[in-house]
Amino acid sequence: MAEIRVQKAPFAYGQEADLFAEGADGAGAIVTFAGIVRPDGGLSAMEIEHYPGMTERALSAIAEEAETRWQLSGALVIHRFGRLAPGEKIMMVATAAAHRRAAFEAADFLMDYLKSRAPFWKKELRQEGADWVEAKASDEDALSRW
């Protein structure tokens, strides 16, 4: 069963990857990915909001779909909320499977879902003001391939 964590606190990517790998008994492949706040165009911070309970249920459902579809032996999704500065890690996905293709595809699927459909709301803060991040057609296109 996938581990889902929605948290305000930072996480140690290397430590999380090592712990995930240690628990991935029988896996022939492990894929990890971390999303980071980009310092685009004078961004001073990003604020991420979510509805507790609803968010975890949605992430659990999509992780369960990935586990079934790619016969994963494990999955981890960590996503932060609150105020994050450029360079901070926003999220992490890890997948474990018997074969590398399944681990890569499942991780890619989870990342596409997190980018386009996960119930998080993001606001970019800049010196000149703040704007909510709108969905991008390219993110929807990436998700539609699944």
PDB file of C-alpha atoms in Angstrom:
ATOM      1  CA  MET A   1       0.000   0.000   0.000  1.00  0.00           C
ATOM      2  CA  ALA A   2       1.263   3.439  -0.938  1.00  0.00           C
ATOM      3  CA  GLU A   3       2.445   5.869   1.683  1.00  0.00           C
ATOM      4  CA  ILE A   4       0.900   9.314   1.284  1.00  0.00           C
ATOM      5  CA  ARG A   5       2.094  12.322   3.277  1.00  0.00           C
ATOM      6  CA  VAL A   6       0.805  15.865   2.946  1.00  0.00           C
ATOM      7  CA  GLN A   7       2.874  18.018   5.235  1.00  0.00           C
ATOM      8  CA  LYS A   8       4.023  21.532   5.988  1.00  0.00           C
ATOM      9  CA  ALA A   9       7.506  20.512   7.142  1.00  0.00           C
ATOM     10  CA  PRO A  10      10.443  20.059   4.755  1.00  0.00           C
ATOM     11  CA  PHE A  11      11.636  16.525   4.040  1.00  0.00           C
ATOM     12  CA  ALA A  12      15.112  15.102   3.487  1.00  0.00           C
ATOM     13  CA  TYR A  13      14.994  13.742  -0.070  1.00  0.00           C
ATOM     14  CA  GLY A  14      18.032  11.456   0.244  1.00  0.00           C
ATOM     15  CA  GLN A  15      16.872  10.055   3.556  1.00  0.00           C
ATOM     16  CA  GLU A  16      13.348   9.459   2.221  1.00  0.00           C
ATOM     17  CA  ALA A  17      14.764   7.731  -0.878  1.00  0.00           C
ATOM     18  CA  ASP A  18      16.997   5.494   1.244  1.00  0.00           C
ATOM     19  CA  LEU A  19      14.145   4.533   3.591  1.00  0.00           C
ATOM     20  CA  PHE A  20      11.879   3.788   0.642  1.00  0.00           C
ATOM     21  CA  ALA A  21      14.548   1.617  -1.014  1.00  0.00           C
ATOM     22  CA  GLU A  22      15.174  -0.304   2.218  1.00  0.00           C
ATOM     23  CA  GLY A  23      11.496  -1.227   2.384  1.00  0.00           C
ATOM     24  CA  ALA A  24      11.168  -2.186  -1.276  1.00  0.00           C
ATOM     25  CA  ASP A  25      11.630  -5.935  -0.835  1.00  0.00           C
ATOM     26  CA  GLY A  26      11.813  -7.838  -4.090  1.00  0.00           C
ATOM     27  CA  ALA A  27      11.918  -4.754  -6.295  1.00  0.00           C
ATOM     28  CA  GLY A  28      14.213  -4.771  -9.302  1.00  0.00           C
ATOM     29  CA  ALA A  29      13.817  -1.049  -9.899  1.00  0.00           C
ATOM     30  CA  ILE A  30      13.228   2.076  -7.836  1.00  0.00           C
ATOM     31  CA  VAL A  31      12.504   5.498  -9.307  1.00  0.00           C
ATOM     32  CA  THR A  32      12.484   8.717  -7.290  1.00  0.00           C
ATOM     33  CA  PHE A  33      11.668  12.285  -8.256  1.00  0.00           C
ATOM     34  CA  ALA A  34      11.572  15.578  -6.384  1.00  0.00           C
ATOM     35  CA  GLY A  35       9.795  18.747  -7.504  1.00  0.00           C
ATOM     36  CA  ILE A  36      11.463  22.019  -6.512  1.00  0.00           C
ATOM     37  CA  VAL A  37      10.172  25.612  -6.407  1.00  0.00           C
ATOM     38  CA  ARG A  38      11.753  27.303  -9.437  1.00  0.00           C
ATOM     39  CA  PRO A  39      13.166  30.833  -9.018  1.00  0.00           C
ATOM     40  CA  ASP A  40      11.326  31.991 -12.166  1.00  0.00           C
ATOM     41  CA  GLY A  41      10.943  35.679 -12.914  1.00  0.00           C
ATOM     42  CA  GLY A  42      11.455  37.198  -9.505  1.00  0.00           C
ATOM     43  CA  LEU A  43       9.412  34.632  -7.583  1.00  0.00           C
ATOM     44  CA  SER A  44       9.869  35.279  -3.875  1.00  0.00           C
ATOM     45  CA  ALA A  45       7.690  32.419  -2.600  1.00  0.00           C
ATOM     46  CA  MET A  46       4.921  30.005  -3.463  1.00  0.00           C
ATOM     47  CA  GLU A  47       1.954  29.365  -1.201  1.00  0.00           C
ATOM     48  CA  ILE A  48       0.256  25.984  -1.504  1.00  0.00           C
ATOM     49  CA  GLU A  49      -3.167  25.316  -0.027  1.00  0.00           C
ATOM     50  CA  HIS A  50      -5.232  22.132   0.242  1.00  0.00           C
ATOM     51  CA  TYR A  51      -8.240  20.617   2.022  1.00  0.00           C
ATOM     52  CA  PRO A  52      -7.018  18.125   4.655  1.00  0.00           C
ATOM     53  CA  GLY A  53      -8.659  14.756   4.292  1.00  0.00           C
ATOM     54  CA  MET A  54      -9.861  15.353   0.746  1.00  0.00           C
ATOM     55  CA  THR A  55      -6.310  15.752  -0.548  1.00  0.00           C
ATOM     56  CA  GLU A  56      -5.021  12.586   1.129  1.00  0.00           C
ATOM     57  CA  ARG A  57      -7.984  10.560  -0.183  1.00  0.00           C
ATOM     58  CA  ALA A  58      -7.405  11.797  -3.725  1.00  0.00           C
ATOM     59  CA  LEU A  59      -3.676  11.030  -3.584  1.00  0.00           C
ATOM     60  CA  SER A  60      -4.330   7.589  -2.072  1.00  0.00           C
ATOM     61  CA  ALA A  61      -6.776   6.738  -4.859  1.00  0.00           C
ATOM     62  CA  ILE A  62      -4.379   7.697  -7.644  1.00  0.00           C
ATOM     63  CA  ALA A  63      -1.458   5.904  -5.952  1.00  0.00           C
ATOM     64  CA  GLU A  64      -3.618   2.786  -5.601  1.00  0.00           C
ATOM     65  CA  GLU A  65      -4.400   3.001  -9.322  1.00  0.00           C
ATOM     66  CA  ALA A  66      -0.669   3.225 -10.098  1.00  0.00           C
ATOM     67  CA  GLU A  67       0.107   0.269  -7.822  1.00  0.00           C
ATOM     68  CA  THR A  68      -2.474  -1.892  -9.574  1.00  0.00           C
ATOM     69  CA  ARG A  69      -1.785  -0.753 -13.112  1.00  0.00           C
ATOM     70  CA  TRP A  70       2.008  -1.227 -12.926  1.00  0.00           C
ATOM     71  CA  GLN A  71       2.077  -3.981 -10.281  1.00  0.00           C
ATOM     72  CA  LEU A  72       4.180  -1.875  -7.953  1.00  0.00           C
ATOM     73  CA  SER A  73       5.702  -3.304  -4.828  1.00  0.00           C
ATOM     74  CA  GLY A  74       5.641   0.170  -3.260  1.00  0.00           C
ATOM     75  CA  ALA A  75       4.854   3.828  -3.815  1.00  0.00           C
ATOM     76  CA  LEU A  76       5.494   7.001  -1.850  1.00  0.00           C
ATOM     77  CA  VAL A  77       4.004  10.449  -2.409  1.00  0.00           C
ATOM     78  CA  ILE A  78       5.056  13.392  -0.251  1.00  0.00           C
ATOM     79  CA  HIS A  79       3.573  16.815  -1.008  1.00  0.00           C
ATOM     80  CA  ARG A  80       4.120  19.973   1.001  1.00  0.00           C
ATOM     81  CA  PHE A  81       1.804  22.879   1.651  1.00  0.00           C
ATOM     82  CA  GLY A  82       2.268  26.327   3.131  1.00  0.00           C
ATOM     83  CA  ARG A  83       4.774  28.970   2.118  1.00  0.00           C
ATOM     84  CA  LEU A  84       7.812  27.673   0.200  1.00  0.00           C
ATOM     85  CA  ALA A  85      10.817  29.638  -1.040  1.00  0.00           C
ATOM     86  CA  PRO A  86      12.602  29.096  -4.364  1.00  0.00           C
ATOM     87  CA  GLY A  87      14.876  26.078  -4.101  1.00  0.00           C
ATOM     88  CA  GLU A  88      12.704  24.246  -1.564  1.00  0.00           C
ATOM     89  CA  LYS A  89      11.337  20.819  -2.382  1.00  0.00           C
ATOM     90  CA  ILE A  90       7.573  20.801  -3.022  1.00  0.00           C
ATOM     91  CA  MET A  91       7.004  17.100  -3.541  1.00  0.00           C
ATOM     92  CA  MET A  92       8.531  13.674  -3.938  1.00  0.00           C
ATOM     93  CA  VAL A  93       7.383  10.541  -5.713  1.00  0.00           C
ATOM     94  CA  ALA A  94       9.019   7.132  -5.360  1.00  0.00           C
ATOM     95  CA  THR A  95       7.961   3.887  -7.009  1.00  0.00           C
ATOM     96  CA  ALA A  96       9.262   0.330  -6.750  1.00  0.00           C
ATOM     97  CA  ALA A  97       8.560  -2.455  -9.230  1.00  0.00           C
ATOM     98  CA  ALA A  98      10.018  -5.674 -10.535  1.00  0.00           C
ATOM     99  CA  HIS A  99      11.160  -3.938 -13.737  1.00  0.00           C
ATOM    100  CA  ARG A 100      12.421  -0.439 -14.541  1.00  0.00           C
ATOM    101  CA  ARG A 101       9.825   0.442 -17.186  1.00  0.00           C
ATOM    102  CA  ALA A 102       6.963  -0.127 -14.735  1.00  0.00           C
ATOM    103  CA  ALA A 103       8.708   1.927 -12.035  1.00  0.00           C
ATOM    104  CA  PHE A 104       9.421   4.810 -14.455  1.00  0.00           C
ATOM    105  CA  GLU A 105       5.938   4.829 -15.999  1.00  0.00           C
ATOM    106  CA  ALA A 106       4.198   4.697 -12.624  1.00  0.00           C
ATOM    107  CA  ALA A 107       6.338   7.562 -11.296  1.00  0.00           C
ATOM    108  CA  ASP A 108       5.650   9.592 -14.447  1.00  0.00           C
ATOM    109  CA  PHE A 109       1.912   8.907 -14.129  1.00  0.00           C
ATOM    110  CA  LEU A 110       1.895  10.026 -10.492  1.00  0.00           C
ATOM    111  CA  MET A 111       3.860  13.182 -11.296  1.00  0.00           C
ATOM    112  CA  ASP A 112       1.503  14.070 -14.158  1.00  0.00           C
ATOM    113  CA  TYR A 113      -1.465  13.615 -11.828  1.00  0.00           C
ATOM    114  CA  LEU A 114       0.120  15.747  -9.101  1.00  0.00           C
ATOM    115  CA  LYS A 115       0.866  18.515 -11.582  1.00  0.00           C
ATOM    116  CA  SER A 116      -2.577  18.697 -13.157  1.00  0.00           C
ATOM    117  CA  ARG A 117      -5.286  17.137 -10.983  1.00  0.00           C
ATOM    118  CA  ALA A 118      -4.219  16.825  -7.363  1.00  0.00           C
ATOM    119  CA  PRO A 119      -6.331  19.095  -5.147  1.00  0.00           C
ATOM    120  CA  PHE A 120      -3.704  21.715  -4.357  1.00  0.00           C
ATOM    121  CA  TRP A 121      -3.977  25.434  -5.042  1.00  0.00           C
ATOM    122  CA  LYS A 122      -0.786  27.360  -5.691  1.00  0.00           C
ATOM    123  CA  LYS A 123      -0.184  31.093  -5.492  1.00  0.00           C
ATOM    124  CA  GLU A 124       3.026  32.666  -6.767  1.00  0.00           C
ATOM    125  CA  LEU A 125       4.248  35.634  -4.740  1.00  0.00           C
ATOM    126  CA  ARG A 126       6.372  38.302  -6.415  1.00  0.00           C
ATOM    127  CA  GLN A 127       7.402  41.809  -5.407  1.00  0.00           C
ATOM    128  CA  GLU A 128       4.719  43.257  -7.712  1.00  0.00           C
ATOM    129  CA  GLY A 129       1.935  41.064  -6.326  1.00  0.00           C
ATOM    130  CA  ALA A 130       0.507  37.556  -6.128  1.00  0.00           C
ATOM    131  CA  ASP A 131      -1.189  35.352  -8.737  1.00  0.00           C
ATOM    132  CA  TRP A 132      -2.895  31.986  -8.510  1.00  0.00           C
ATOM    133  CA  VAL A 133      -1.241  29.394 -10.769  1.00  0.00           C
ATOM    134  CA  GLU A 134      -3.583  28.350 -13.573  1.00  0.00           C
ATOM    135  CA  ALA A 135      -3.720  24.915 -15.153  1.00  0.00           C
ATOM    136  CA  LYS A 136      -1.600  24.575 -18.281  1.00  0.00           C
ATOM    137  CA  ALA A 137      -2.736  22.811 -21.437  1.00  0.00           C
ATOM    138  CA  SER A 138       0.638  21.027 -21.558  1.00  0.00           C
ATOM    139  CA  ASP A 139      -0.005  19.492 -18.110  1.00  0.00           C
ATOM    140  CA  GLU A 140      -3.429  18.243 -19.225  1.00  0.00           C
ATOM    141  CA  ASP A 141      -1.868  16.860 -22.434  1.00  0.00           C
ATOM    142  CA  ALA A 142       0.723  14.974 -20.381  1.00  0.00           C
ATOM    143  CA  LEU A 143      -1.984  13.427 -18.202  1.00  0.00           C
ATOM    144  CA  SER A 144      -4.155  12.483 -21.182  1.00  0.00           C
ATOM    145  CA  ARG A 145      -1.559   9.987 -22.438  1.00  0.00           C
ATOM    146  CA  TRP A 146      -2.386   7.717 -19.508  1.00  0.00           C
TER     147      TRP A 146
END
